[in-house]
Tab-separated table of C-alpha atoms in Angstrom:
chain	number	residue	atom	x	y	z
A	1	UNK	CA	-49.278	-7.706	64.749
A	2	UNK	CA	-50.908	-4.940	66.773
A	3	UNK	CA	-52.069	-3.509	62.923
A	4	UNK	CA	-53.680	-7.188	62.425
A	5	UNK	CA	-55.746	-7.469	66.332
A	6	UNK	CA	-57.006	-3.723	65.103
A	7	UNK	CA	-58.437	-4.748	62.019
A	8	UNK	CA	-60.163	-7.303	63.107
A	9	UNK	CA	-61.632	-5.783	65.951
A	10	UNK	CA	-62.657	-2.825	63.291
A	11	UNK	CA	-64.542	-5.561	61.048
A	12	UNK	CA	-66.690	-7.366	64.195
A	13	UNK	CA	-67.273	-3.646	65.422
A	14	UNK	CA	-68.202	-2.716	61.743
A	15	UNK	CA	-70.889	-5.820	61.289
A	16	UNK	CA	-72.176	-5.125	64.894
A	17	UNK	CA	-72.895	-1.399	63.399
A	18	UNK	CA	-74.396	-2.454	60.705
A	19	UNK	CA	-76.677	-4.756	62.036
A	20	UNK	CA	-77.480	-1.640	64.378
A	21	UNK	CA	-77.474	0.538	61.789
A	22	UNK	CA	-75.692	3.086	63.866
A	23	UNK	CA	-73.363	4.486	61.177
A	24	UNK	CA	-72.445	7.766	63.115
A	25	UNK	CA	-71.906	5.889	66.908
A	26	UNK	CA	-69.684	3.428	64.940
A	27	UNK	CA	-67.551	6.391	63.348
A	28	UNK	CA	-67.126	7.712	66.738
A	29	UNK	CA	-66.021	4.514	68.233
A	30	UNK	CA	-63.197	3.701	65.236
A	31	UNK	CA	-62.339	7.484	65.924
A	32	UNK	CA	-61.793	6.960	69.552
A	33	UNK	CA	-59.500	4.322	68.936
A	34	UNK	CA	-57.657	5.800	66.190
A	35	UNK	CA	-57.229	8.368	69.047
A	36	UNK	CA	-55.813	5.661	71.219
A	37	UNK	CA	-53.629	4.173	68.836
């Protein structure tokens, strides 16, 4: 369930990115929360 929130959370964070186009900032975030996880 947790898996589910996560991946969802890492597809809005990966279309705000892109919008961005801040490729690296975005790697760093989903890193950070990998961390967390």
């Amino acid at each position: 369930m947790a898996k589910h929130i996560m991946m969802d959370i890492a597809k809005i964070l990966k279309e705000c990115i892109e919008s961005y186009g801040m490729r690296k900032v975005g790697m760093t975030v989903l890193n950070s929360v990998m961390m967390l996880m």
